[in-house]
mmCIF file of C-alpha atoms and ligand atoms in Angstrom:
data_model
loop_
_atom_site.group_PDB
_atom_site.id
_atom_site.type_symbol
_atom_site.label_atom_id
_atom_site.label_comp_id
_atom_site.label_asym_id
_atom_site.label_seq_id
_atom_site.Cartn_x
_atom_site.Cartn_y
_atom_site.Cartn_z
ATOM 1 C CA MET A 1 -10.111 10.095 -0.414
ATOM 2 C CA THR A 2 -7.049 10.463 1.198
ATOM 3 C CA MET A 3 -4.466 9.040 -1.040
ATOM 4 C CA THR A 4 -1.791 7.247 1.242
ATOM 5 C CA ARG A 5 1.416 5.842 -0.464
ATOM 6 C CA ARG A 6 -0.121 2.369 -0.519
ATOM 7 C CA ASN A 7 -3.325 3.419 -1.796
ATOM 8 C CA PHE A 8 -1.514 5.938 -3.947
ATOM 9 C CA LEU A 9 1.091 3.811 -5.761
ATOM 10 C CA LYS A 10 -1.875 0.900 -6.484
ATOM 11 C CA LEU A 11 -4.211 2.900 -7.862
ATOM 12 C CA GLY A 12 -5.068 0.993 -11.502
ATOM 13 C CA VAL A 13 -2.336 0.288 -14.032
ATOM 14 C CA GLY A 14 -3.942 3.957 -16.613
ATOM 15 C CA VAL A 15 -0.573 5.066 -18.028
ATOM 16 C CA GLY A 16 3.340 3.954 -16.482
ATOM 17 C CA LEU A 17 6.008 6.595 -18.351
ATOM 18 C CA GLY A 18 8.204 5.494 -15.804
ATOM 19 C CA VAL A 19 9.194 7.233 -12.851
ATOM 20 C CA GLY A 20 12.163 9.220 -13.913
ATOM 21 C CA LEU A 21 14.317 11.935 -11.872
ATOM 22 C CA GLY A 22 12.079 15.087 -10.499
ATOM 23 C CA ALA A 23 8.222 14.171 -11.595
ATOM 24 C CA ALA A 24 7.452 11.408 -13.605
ATOM 25 C CA LEU A 25 3.826 10.494 -15.009
ATOM 26 C CA LEU A 26 1.692 8.633 -11.668
ATOM 27 C CA PRO A 27 -1.357 5.479 -12.693
ATOM 28 C CA VAL A 28 -4.467 7.140 -11.662
ATOM 29 C CA ALA A 29 -7.361 5.381 -10.402
ATOM 30 C CA LEU A 30 -9.916 5.226 -13.682
ATOM 31 C CA SER A 31 -12.283 3.174 -15.428
ATOM 32 C CA PRO A 32 -10.136 1.096 -18.181
ATOM 33 C CA ALA A 33 -8.949 4.226 -20.169
ATOM 34 C CA HIS A 34 -10.781 5.146 -23.094
ATOM 35 C CA ALA A 35 -8.315 6.701 -25.263
ATOM 36 C CA ALA A 36 -5.137 5.709 -26.179
ATOM 37 C CA LEU A 37 -1.596 7.032 -24.863
ATOM 38 C CA VAL A 38 1.346 6.230 -28.072
ATOM 39 C CA SER A 39 4.412 6.842 -26.004
ATOM 40 C CA ARG A 40 7.797 6.364 -26.018
ATOM 41 C CA GLU A 41 10.881 6.397 -24.116
ATOM 42 C CA MET A 42 14.480 7.058 -25.122
ATOM 43 C CA TYR A 43 17.971 8.381 -23.516
ATOM 44 C CA VAL A 44 19.015 11.707 -25.044
ATOM 45 C CA PHE A 45 20.488 15.074 -22.678
ATOM 46 C CA GLY A 46 22.157 12.647 -20.892
ATOM 47 C CA THR A 47 18.898 11.375 -19.429
ATOM 48 C CA LEU A 48 15.887 8.758 -19.803
ATOM 49 C CA VAL A 49 12.966 10.763 -22.295
ATOM 50 C CA ASN A 50 9.309 9.477 -22.163
ATOM 51 C CA LEU A 51 6.859 10.622 -24.885
ATOM 52 C CA GLY A 52 3.351 9.825 -25.500
ATOM 53 C CA ALA A 53 0.158 11.676 -26.743
ATOM 54 C CA GLU A 54 -3.206 10.322 -27.520
ATOM 55 C CA GLY A 55 -4.430 9.488 -30.434
ATOM 56 C CA ALA A 56 -3.812 7.140 -33.781
ATOM 57 C CA GLU A 57 -0.954 4.945 -33.556
ATOM 58 C CA PRO A 58 0.992 5.733 -37.278
ATOM 59 C CA GLU A 59 0.163 9.858 -36.483
ATOM 60 C CA VAL A 60 1.972 9.603 -33.121
ATOM 61 C CA ASN A 61 4.518 7.986 -33.650
ATOM 62 C CA HIS A 62 5.131 9.481 -36.707
ATOM 63 C CA ALA A 63 4.953 13.472 -34.902
ATOM 64 C CA LEU A 64 7.521 10.830 -32.120
ATOM 65 C CA ASP A 65 9.918 10.044 -34.718
ATOM 66 C CA GLU A 66 9.592 13.917 -35.744
ATOM 67 C CA ILE A 67 10.311 15.022 -31.786
ATOM 68 C CA GLU A 68 12.893 12.033 -31.542
ATOM 69 C CA HIS A 69 15.494 13.333 -34.102
ATOM 70 C CA ARG A 70 15.083 16.991 -33.362
ATOM 71 C CA PHE A 71 15.989 15.911 -29.819
ATOM 72 C CA LEU A 72 18.946 13.955 -30.892
ATOM 73 C CA GLY A 73 20.036 16.992 -33.426
ATOM 74 C CA MET A 74 19.465 19.258 -30.137
ATOM 75 C CA ASN A 75 20.976 17.510 -27.785
ATOM 76 C CA ARG A 76 24.746 17.165 -30.763
ATOM 77 C CA GLU A 77 24.742 20.456 -31.141
ATOM 78 C CA TRP A 78 23.325 22.211 -28.153
ATOM 79 C CA HIS A 79 25.999 20.133 -25.478
ATOM 80 C CA ALA A 80 28.016 21.985 -23.565
ATOM 81 C CA TRP A 81 31.485 19.989 -23.516
ATOM 82 C CA LYS A 82 30.753 17.830 -26.650
ATOM 83 C CA PRO A 83 31.545 19.115 -30.039
ATOM 84 C CA GLY A 84 28.947 20.704 -32.073
ATOM 85 C CA GLU A 85 27.763 24.063 -32.468
ATOM 86 C CA LEU A 86 28.114 25.726 -29.162
ATOM 87 C CA SER A 87 31.467 24.616 -28.815
ATOM 88 C CA THR A 88 32.327 26.362 -31.717
ATOM 89 C CA LEU A 89 30.621 29.409 -30.510
ATOM 90 C CA ASN A 90 32.841 28.903 -27.230
ATOM 91 C CA ALA A 91 36.182 28.887 -28.543
ATOM 92 C CA ALA A 92 35.526 31.611 -30.324
ATOM 93 C CA LEU A 93 34.365 33.508 -27.344
ATOM 94 C CA ALA A 94 37.869 32.502 -24.897
ATOM 95 C CA GLU A 95 39.080 33.661 -28.260
ATOM 96 C CA GLY A 96 37.660 37.784 -28.021
ATOM 97 C CA ARG A 97 36.316 36.358 -31.645
ATOM 98 C CA ALA A 98 32.771 37.095 -32.824
ATOM 99 C CA GLN A 99 30.852 33.818 -34.687
ATOM 100 C CA ALA A 100 28.007 33.403 -36.932
ATOM 101 C CA VAL A 101 25.448 31.142 -35.388
ATOM 102 C CA SER A 102 21.307 29.075 -36.579
ATOM 103 C CA ALA A 103 18.669 30.910 -36.293
ATOM 104 C CA GLY A 104 17.983 28.349 -33.319
ATOM 105 C CA LEU A 105 21.210 28.810 -31.228
ATOM 106 C CA GLU A 106 20.690 32.875 -31.238
ATOM 107 C CA ALA A 107 17.042 32.370 -29.913
ATOM 108 C CA LEU A 108 18.350 30.150 -27.560
ATOM 109 C CA LEU A 109 21.533 32.221 -26.500
ATOM 110 C CA ARG A 110 18.988 35.269 -26.298
ATOM 111 C CA GLY A 111 16.380 33.348 -24.489
ATOM 112 C CA ALA A 112 18.268 32.151 -22.272
ATOM 113 C CA SER A 113 19.940 35.800 -21.794
ATOM 114 C CA HIS A 114 16.631 36.696 -20.485
ATOM 115 C CA ALA A 115 15.952 34.352 -18.485
ATOM 116 C CA ALA A 116 19.756 35.405 -16.371
ATOM 117 C CA GLN A 117 18.643 38.414 -16.323
ATOM 118 C CA ALA A 118 15.377 38.163 -14.348
ATOM 119 C CA SER A 119 17.538 36.219 -11.846
ATOM 120 C CA GLY A 120 19.174 38.405 -11.308
ATOM 121 C CA ASP A 121 22.895 35.528 -12.608
ATOM 122 C CA LEU A 122 21.867 33.362 -10.591
ATOM 123 C CA PHE A 123 20.681 31.756 -13.291
ATOM 124 C CA ASN A 124 23.892 32.214 -15.322
ATOM 125 C CA PRO A 125 24.949 29.866 -18.402
ATOM 126 C CA ALA A 126 27.625 31.598 -18.386
ATOM 127 C CA LEU A 127 29.580 29.534 -16.359
ATOM 128 C CA GLY A 128 30.884 27.006 -17.703
ATOM 129 C CA ASN A 129 34.248 27.294 -17.521
ATOM 130 C CA LEU A 130 33.293 26.522 -13.541
ATOM 131 C CA ILE A 131 31.025 24.152 -14.522
ATOM 132 C CA GLY A 132 34.506 22.475 -16.069
ATOM 133 C CA LEU A 133 36.599 23.501 -13.561
ATOM 134 C CA TRP A 134 34.556 21.291 -10.449
ATOM 135 C CA ASP A 135 34.909 18.478 -13.572
ATOM 136 C CA PHE A 136 31.432 18.761 -14.052
ATOM 137 C CA HIS A 137 32.082 18.346 -17.764
ATOM 138 C CA SER A 138 31.222 14.446 -17.706
ATOM 139 C CA ASP A 139 28.340 11.913 -17.755
ATOM 140 C CA VAL A 140 30.119 9.808 -14.736
ATOM 141 C CA GLN A 141 30.150 10.689 -11.202
ATOM 142 C CA GLN A 142 33.056 12.514 -10.336
ATOM 143 C CA ARG A 143 35.518 11.106 -7.705
ATOM 144 C CA ALA A 144 38.013 13.789 -7.187
ATOM 145 C CA ALA A 145 39.435 16.246 -5.188
ATOM 146 C CA PRO A 146 37.368 19.156 -5.323
ATOM 147 C CA PRO A 147 39.536 22.688 -7.458
ATOM 148 C CA SER A 148 41.641 24.874 -5.155
ATOM 149 C CA ALA A 149 39.592 27.580 -3.709
ATOM 150 C CA ASP A 150 41.920 30.745 -4.828
ATOM 151 C CA ASP A 151 40.966 28.896 -8.788
ATOM 152 C CA VAL A 152 37.203 29.202 -8.366
ATOM 153 C CA ALA A 153 37.854 32.864 -6.714
ATOM 154 C CA ALA A 154 40.077 33.755 -9.831
ATOM 155 C CA LEU A 155 37.253 33.045 -12.147
ATOM 156 C CA CYS A 156 35.100 34.038 -10.325
ATOM 157 C CA ALA A 157 36.435 37.161 -10.190
ATOM 158 C CA CYS A 158 36.504 37.703 -13.921
ATOM 159 C CA ALA A 159 32.014 37.280 -13.648
ATOM 160 C CA PRO A 160 31.628 36.261 -16.428
ATOM 161 C CA SER A 161 27.337 36.768 -17.598
ATOM 162 C CA MET A 162 25.157 36.439 -20.781
ATOM 163 C CA ALA A 163 25.524 40.705 -20.843
ATOM 164 C CA ASP A 164 28.571 39.839 -21.693
ATOM 165 C CA LEU A 165 27.419 38.540 -24.824
ATOM 166 C CA ARG A 166 27.207 41.021 -28.247
ATOM 167 C CA PHE A 167 24.720 39.960 -31.558
ATOM 168 C CA ASP A 168 25.554 41.726 -33.948
ATOM 169 C CA ALA A 169 25.644 41.636 -37.966
ATOM 170 C CA ARG A 170 29.024 39.106 -37.188
ATOM 171 C CA GLY A 171 27.324 36.858 -35.172
ATOM 172 C CA VAL A 172 27.755 36.176 -31.623
ATOM 173 C CA SER A 173 30.808 37.659 -29.405
ATOM 174 C CA SER A 174 31.662 38.458 -25.760
ATOM 175 C CA VAL A 175 33.862 41.258 -24.425
ATOM 176 C CA ASN A 176 34.415 38.644 -21.518
ATOM 177 C CA PRO A 177 36.984 36.175 -22.762
ATOM 178 C CA LYS A 178 36.099 33.937 -19.461
ATOM 179 C CA VAL A 179 32.775 33.653 -20.365
ATOM 180 C CA ARG A 180 31.453 29.326 -21.901
ATOM 181 C CA ILE A 181 27.814 28.891 -22.436
ATOM 182 C CA ASP A 182 26.310 25.778 -20.495
ATOM 183 C CA LEU A 183 22.769 25.385 -21.703
ATOM 184 C CA GLY A 184 22.859 21.802 -19.164
ATOM 185 C CA GLY A 185 19.971 24.498 -16.927
ATOM 186 C CA TYR A 186 17.697 25.313 -19.427
ATOM 187 C CA ALA A 187 17.331 23.559 -22.542
ATOM 188 C CA LYS A 188 15.333 20.628 -21.101
ATOM 189 C CA GLY A 189 12.962 23.072 -20.869
ATOM 190 C CA VAL A 190 13.376 24.906 -24.387
ATOM 191 C CA ALA A 191 13.327 20.983 -25.884
ATOM 192 C CA ILE A 192 9.821 20.258 -23.661
ATOM 193 C CA ASP A 193 8.388 23.684 -24.852
ATOM 194 C CA TRP A 194 9.464 22.716 -28.884
ATOM 195 C CA ALA A 195 7.544 19.123 -28.380
ATOM 196 C CA LEU A 196 4.777 19.920 -27.027
ATOM 197 C CA ASP A 197 4.530 22.971 -29.944
ATOM 198 C CA HIS A 198 5.259 20.369 -31.991
ATOM 199 C CA LEU A 199 2.226 17.815 -31.511
ATOM 200 C CA ALA A 200 -0.369 20.682 -30.251
ATOM 201 C CA ALA A 201 0.436 21.808 -34.721
ATOM 202 C CA GLN A 202 -0.172 17.628 -35.636
ATOM 203 C CA GLY A 203 -3.279 18.316 -34.074
ATOM 204 C CA LEU A 204 -2.322 16.606 -31.150
ATOM 205 C CA HIS A 205 -4.122 18.053 -27.655
ATOM 206 C CA ASN A 206 -3.558 15.244 -25.115
ATOM 207 C CA ALA A 207 0.757 14.749 -24.793
ATOM 208 C CA VAL A 208 3.145 14.695 -22.106
ATOM 209 C CA VAL A 209 7.189 15.443 -22.024
ATOM 210 C CA ASN A 210 9.113 14.138 -19.519
ATOM 211 C CA LEU A 211 12.674 14.797 -20.332
ATOM 212 C CA GLY A 212 14.500 12.865 -17.072
ATOM 213 C CA GLY A 213 12.038 14.205 -14.549
ATOM 214 C CA ASN A 214 11.538 17.969 -15.810
ATOM 215 C CA LEU A 215 7.716 17.638 -17.048
ATOM 216 C CA ALA A 216 4.929 19.510 -19.108
ATOM 217 C CA ILE A 217 1.937 18.310 -19.761
ATOM 218 C CA ALA A 218 -1.395 20.018 -22.333
ATOM 219 C CA GLY A 219 -4.507 18.898 -22.867
ATOM 220 C CA GLN A 220 -5.363 16.057 -20.269
ATOM 221 C CA ARG A 221 -5.694 12.438 -19.809
ATOM 222 C CA ASP A 222 -8.583 10.667 -20.540
ATOM 223 C CA GLY A 223 -10.613 13.385 -20.483
ATOM 224 C CA ARG A 224 -8.923 13.613 -16.623
ATOM 225 C CA PRO A 225 -6.445 15.584 -16.019
ATOM 226 C CA TRP A 226 -2.654 14.197 -15.745
ATOM 227 C CA HIS A 227 -1.499 12.636 -12.633
ATOM 228 C CA ILE A 228 1.792 13.662 -11.528
ATOM 229 C CA GLY A 229 4.276 12.984 -9.128
ATOM 230 C CA VAL A 230 7.570 14.622 -7.576
ATOM 231 C CA ARG A 231 10.247 12.226 -7.002
ATOM 232 C CA HIS A 232 11.213 12.187 -3.084
ATOM 233 C CA PRO A 233 14.271 14.359 -2.881
ATOM 234 C CA GLN A 234 15.830 11.976 -0.299
ATOM 235 C CA GLY A 235 14.492 9.291 -0.785
ATOM 236 C CA GLU A 236 13.175 6.796 -3.177
ATOM 237 C CA GLY A 237 9.773 6.979 -4.926
ATOM 238 C CA VAL A 238 7.234 10.081 -4.731
ATOM 239 C CA ILE A 239 6.956 12.761 -1.699
ATOM 240 C CA ALA A 240 3.773 14.658 -3.711
ATOM 241 C CA ALA A 241 1.638 13.941 -6.699
ATOM 242 C CA ILE A 242 0.343 17.375 -8.709
ATOM 243 C CA ASP A 243 -2.674 16.802 -10.909
ATOM 244 C CA ALA A 244 -2.439 18.746 -14.503
ATOM 245 C CA GLN A 245 -3.800 19.893 -17.129
ATOM 246 C CA GLY A 246 -4.663 22.634 -20.104
ATOM 247 C CA ARG A 247 -0.214 23.699 -20.607
ATOM 248 C CA GLU A 248 1.812 23.340 -18.054
ATOM 249 C CA ALA A 249 5.338 22.241 -16.818
ATOM 250 C CA ILE A 250 6.664 20.988 -13.626
ATOM 251 C CA VAL A 251 10.106 21.630 -13.353
ATOM 252 C CA THR A 252 12.153 20.431 -10.734
ATOM 253 C CA SER A 253 16.227 20.797 -10.002
ATOM 254 C CA GLY A 254 17.743 19.050 -8.281
ATOM 255 C CA THR A 255 21.210 19.279 -5.691
ATOM 256 C CA TYR A 256 21.092 15.409 -5.373
ATOM 257 C CA GLU A 257 20.817 14.417 -8.461
ATOM 258 C CA ARG A 258 24.383 14.855 -9.950
ATOM 259 C CA TYR A 259 27.050 15.508 -7.498
ATOM 260 C CA ARG A 260 30.725 14.754 -7.378
ATOM 261 C CA GLU A 261 31.646 13.225 -4.159
ATOM 262 C CA TRP A 262 35.333 14.100 -2.233
ATOM 263 C CA ASP A 263 35.921 13.111 1.476
ATOM 264 C CA GLY A 264 32.502 12.176 2.415
ATOM 265 C CA GLN A 265 31.277 15.567 1.129
ATOM 266 C CA ARG A 266 28.669 15.579 -1.439
ATOM 267 C CA TYR A 267 30.025 18.188 -4.367
ATOM 268 C CA PRO A 268 25.765 18.826 -6.121
ATOM 269 C CA HIS A 269 26.336 19.926 -9.930
ATOM 270 C CA ILE A 270 24.098 23.375 -9.238
ATOM 271 C CA ILE A 271 26.895 25.829 -9.041
ATOM 272 C CA ASP A 272 26.200 29.502 -6.696
ATOM 273 C CA PRO A 273 27.640 32.077 -9.459
ATOM 274 C CA ARG A 274 28.723 34.616 -6.519
ATOM 275 C CA SER A 275 31.028 32.555 -4.649
ATOM 276 C CA GLY A 276 31.745 29.776 -7.668
ATOM 277 C CA GLN A 277 31.147 27.452 -4.777
ATOM 278 C CA PRO A 278 28.005 24.529 -4.910
ATOM 279 C CA ALA A 279 24.809 25.307 -4.195
ATOM 280 C CA THR A 280 23.800 23.006 -1.043
ATOM 281 C CA HIS A 281 21.010 24.778 1.186
ATOM 282 C CA VAL A 282 17.832 23.352 -0.844
ATOM 283 C CA VAL A 283 18.630 20.421 -2.237
ATOM 284 C CA SER A 284 15.107 20.421 -4.818
ATOM 285 C CA ALA A 285 12.999 23.274 -6.144
ATOM 286 C CA THR A 286 9.343 22.153 -8.291
ATOM 287 C CA VAL A 287 8.175 25.169 -10.404
ATOM 288 C CA ILE A 288 4.339 24.731 -12.231
ATOM 289 C CA HIS A 289 4.547 27.327 -15.486
ATOM 290 C CA ALA A 290 3.318 27.672 -18.392
ATOM 291 C CA ASP A 291 6.977 27.949 -20.269
ATOM 292 C CA ALA A 292 8.634 24.582 -19.269
ATOM 293 C CA ALA A 293 12.186 26.784 -20.181
ATOM 294 C CA TRP A 294 11.587 29.826 -17.614
ATOM 295 C CA ALA A 295 10.904 27.434 -14.691
ATOM 296 C CA ASP A 296 13.529 25.254 -15.557
ATOM 297 C CA ALA A 297 15.939 28.461 -15.693
ATOM 298 C CA ALA A 298 14.145 29.210 -13.256
ATOM 299 C CA ALA A 299 14.377 26.143 -10.857
ATOM 300 C CA THR A 300 18.386 26.430 -11.487
ATOM 301 C CA ALA A 301 18.055 29.709 -9.554
ATOM 302 C CA LEU A 302 16.127 29.665 -7.053
ATOM 303 C CA VAL A 303 18.484 26.122 -5.672
ATOM 304 C CA VAL A 304 20.502 29.193 -5.747
ATOM 305 C CA ALA A 305 18.962 31.106 -3.774
ATOM 306 C CA GLY A 306 18.395 29.164 -1.224
ATOM 307 C CA ALA A 307 15.621 28.855 1.752
ATOM 308 C CA GLN A 308 15.740 32.450 2.828
ATOM 309 C CA ASP A 309 15.612 34.361 -0.853
ATOM 310 C CA TRP A 310 14.114 31.983 -2.871
ATOM 311 C CA PRO A 311 10.695 34.092 -2.702
ATOM 312 C CA ALA A 312 11.909 37.024 -3.924
ATOM 313 C CA LEU A 313 13.203 35.339 -6.132
ATOM 314 C CA ALA A 314 10.181 33.899 -8.104
ATOM 315 C CA ALA A 315 8.598 36.939 -7.438
ATOM 316 C CA ARG A 316 10.546 38.598 -9.083
ATOM 317 C CA MET A 317 10.994 35.972 -12.200
ATOM 318 C CA GLY A 318 6.816 35.562 -11.920
ATOM 319 C CA ILE A 319 7.050 32.635 -10.785
ATOM 320 C CA LYS A 320 3.234 31.804 -8.236
ATOM 321 C CA GLN A 321 3.887 28.150 -7.795
ATOM 322 C CA VAL A 322 6.838 26.497 -6.383
ATOM 323 C CA MET A 323 7.387 24.076 -3.349
ATOM 324 C CA VAL A 324 10.829 24.176 -2.416
ATOM 325 C CA ILE A 325 12.676 21.215 -0.289
ATOM 326 C CA ASP A 326 15.353 22.039 2.371
ATOM 327 C CA GLU A 327 18.380 19.802 3.227
ATOM 328 C CA GLN A 328 16.381 18.440 6.510
ATOM 329 C CA GLY A 329 13.200 17.375 4.273
ATOM 330 C CA GLY A 330 11.208 20.766 5.729
ATOM 331 C CA VAL A 331 8.840 21.814 2.570
ATOM 332 C CA ALA A 332 8.061 25.368 1.852
ATOM 333 C CA MET A 333 5.672 25.862 -0.617
ATOM 334 C CA SER A 334 4.433 29.116 -2.259
ATOM 335 C CA ALA A 335 0.388 29.364 -1.514
ATOM 336 C CA GLU A 336 -0.691 29.299 -5.149
ATOM 337 C CA ILE A 337 0.541 25.603 -5.260
ATOM 338 C CA ALA A 338 0.156 24.481 -1.528
ATOM 339 C CA PRO A 339 -3.819 23.394 -2.706
ATOM 340 C CA ARG A 340 -2.295 21.504 -5.384
ATOM 341 C CA VAL A 341 0.465 19.397 -3.875
ATOM 342 C CA SER A 342 -1.375 15.899 -2.075
ATOM 343 C CA PHE A 343 1.799 14.238 -0.247
ATOM 344 C CA VAL A 344 2.266 11.134 -0.688
ATOM 345 C CA GLY A 345 3.017 8.669 2.845
ATOM 346 C CA ALA A 346 4.328 9.596 5.968
ATOM 347 C CA PRO A 347 4.059 13.702 5.595
ATOM 348 C CA PRO A 348 7.520 15.202 5.731
ATOM 349 C CA ALA A 349 8.342 16.587 9.445
ATOM 350 C CA ARG A 350 8.080 20.392 8.189
ATOM 351 C CA VAL A 351 5.621 22.077 6.097
ATOM 352 C CA GLU A 352 5.592 25.458 5.091
ATOM 353 C CA VAL A 353 3.464 27.901 3.239
ATOM 354 C CA VAL A 354 5.102 31.127 2.310
HETATM 355 P P1 LIG B 1 18.970 21.757 -13.591
HETATM 356 O O1 LIG B 1 19.138 20.446 -13.314
HETATM 357 O O2 LIG B 1 17.623 22.601 -14.687
HETATM 358 O O3 LIG B 1 18.994 22.763 -12.178
HETATM 359 O O4 LIG B 1 20.515 22.222 -14.526
HETATM 360 C C1 LIG B 1 22.178 22.119 -13.512
HETATM 361 C C2 LIG B 1 22.929 22.066 -14.954
HETATM 362 O O5 LIG B 1 22.906 23.619 -15.213
HETATM 363 C C3 LIG B 1 24.469 21.972 -13.908
HETATM 364 O O6 LIG B 1 24.820 20.239 -14.348
HETATM 365 C C4 LIG B 1 25.012 22.917 -14.578
HETATM 366 O O7 LIG B 1 25.304 22.443 -16.750
HETATM 367 C C5 LIG B 1 24.623 23.630 -15.146
HETATM 368 N N1 LIG B 1 24.287 24.643 -14.247
HETATM 369 C C6 LIG B 1 25.211 24.149 -12.625
HETATM 370 N N2 LIG B 1 25.231 25.690 -12.081
HETATM 371 C C7 LIG B 1 24.011 26.759 -12.418
HETATM 372 C C8 LIG B 1 23.954 28.361 -12.773
HETATM 373 N N3 LIG B 1 23.805 28.754 -11.900
HETATM 374 N N4 LIG B 1 23.387 28.722 -13.348
HETATM 375 C C9 LIG B 1 22.927 27.764 -15.126
HETATM 376 N N5 LIG B 1 22.855 26.796 -15.591
HETATM 377 C C10 LIG B 1 23.599 26.438 -14.185
HETATM 378 MG MG1 LIG B 2 17.123 24.158 -14.475
#
């Protein structure tokens, strides 16, 4: 059946884990579901989080309680600008001191460093001072003048990088005092991987974890693939549907979601580390990959890479399935993702397989 927007959205009631930002679980046309999906919604990481797993209610709820608890802990400890373990580390880095860190934070920093290196530092979580300069350290949308070009250029010239970090017996330090860690482009992916691992360890192998549109699934839903919608970056609703099963993350990084506005101009919250300016040409990059943390880092880097350079970067990071949407609404896809994407509603103005 070819999906039109109408019949697609009308299909059955199935599961309802609310439309998030980048991706969402969609209702599917099934006969009445046999396996119960026990689900939960919470607000953490500054976004709506949906979790669900098939199984007996008490067991699933117990696992979801543990995940909720862990997510709240991650949010507290890894927050980019609120007091917690990461902000304590950032204060030490700025003063040139070493700081002892937990094994969890060290693993996170090492993972983020690896992804940063693989992305040629287009994914660069060391640029927290630039994020601060742009005043993106806020839970509410900003309406204020952008920083001066001189201030941005001066900070950019200091070239903060994860490669400046040193790990030794004293803890973590930086040879560059301008390094300030912001894991906003990575920690959600790590949290998703942790949650799916935790559910699997409890024997819950059919599950979904959606952190504000950064979504991953395990197994199947009622014996069929999970049915995922990718949100339209420039409008309401869904632009495409993708079926997924096994262990897959579908992560979208978008410049439409968080930004500041000044004098009629939008300044998205993803910064090009080369210029210190917001990345504007790609409005969204969706990545499918087994590892949600890697997909999260890659999606951010692909937005920065832009419409010309994303295929080379994806290849360099070992990401095969990518869909990129540009400012004009044109869609470019890798050959590996193309057969999996069904557009919903009016087809995009331009669709290109790269
Ligand atoms: P995401 O939604 O995963 O693309 O992450 C965006 C968030 O990552 C922003 O809100 C910033 O906190 C941070 N960020 C912005 N630009 C970059 C970048 N070039 N590399 C790494 N993190 C970034
Ligand atoms: Mg990201």
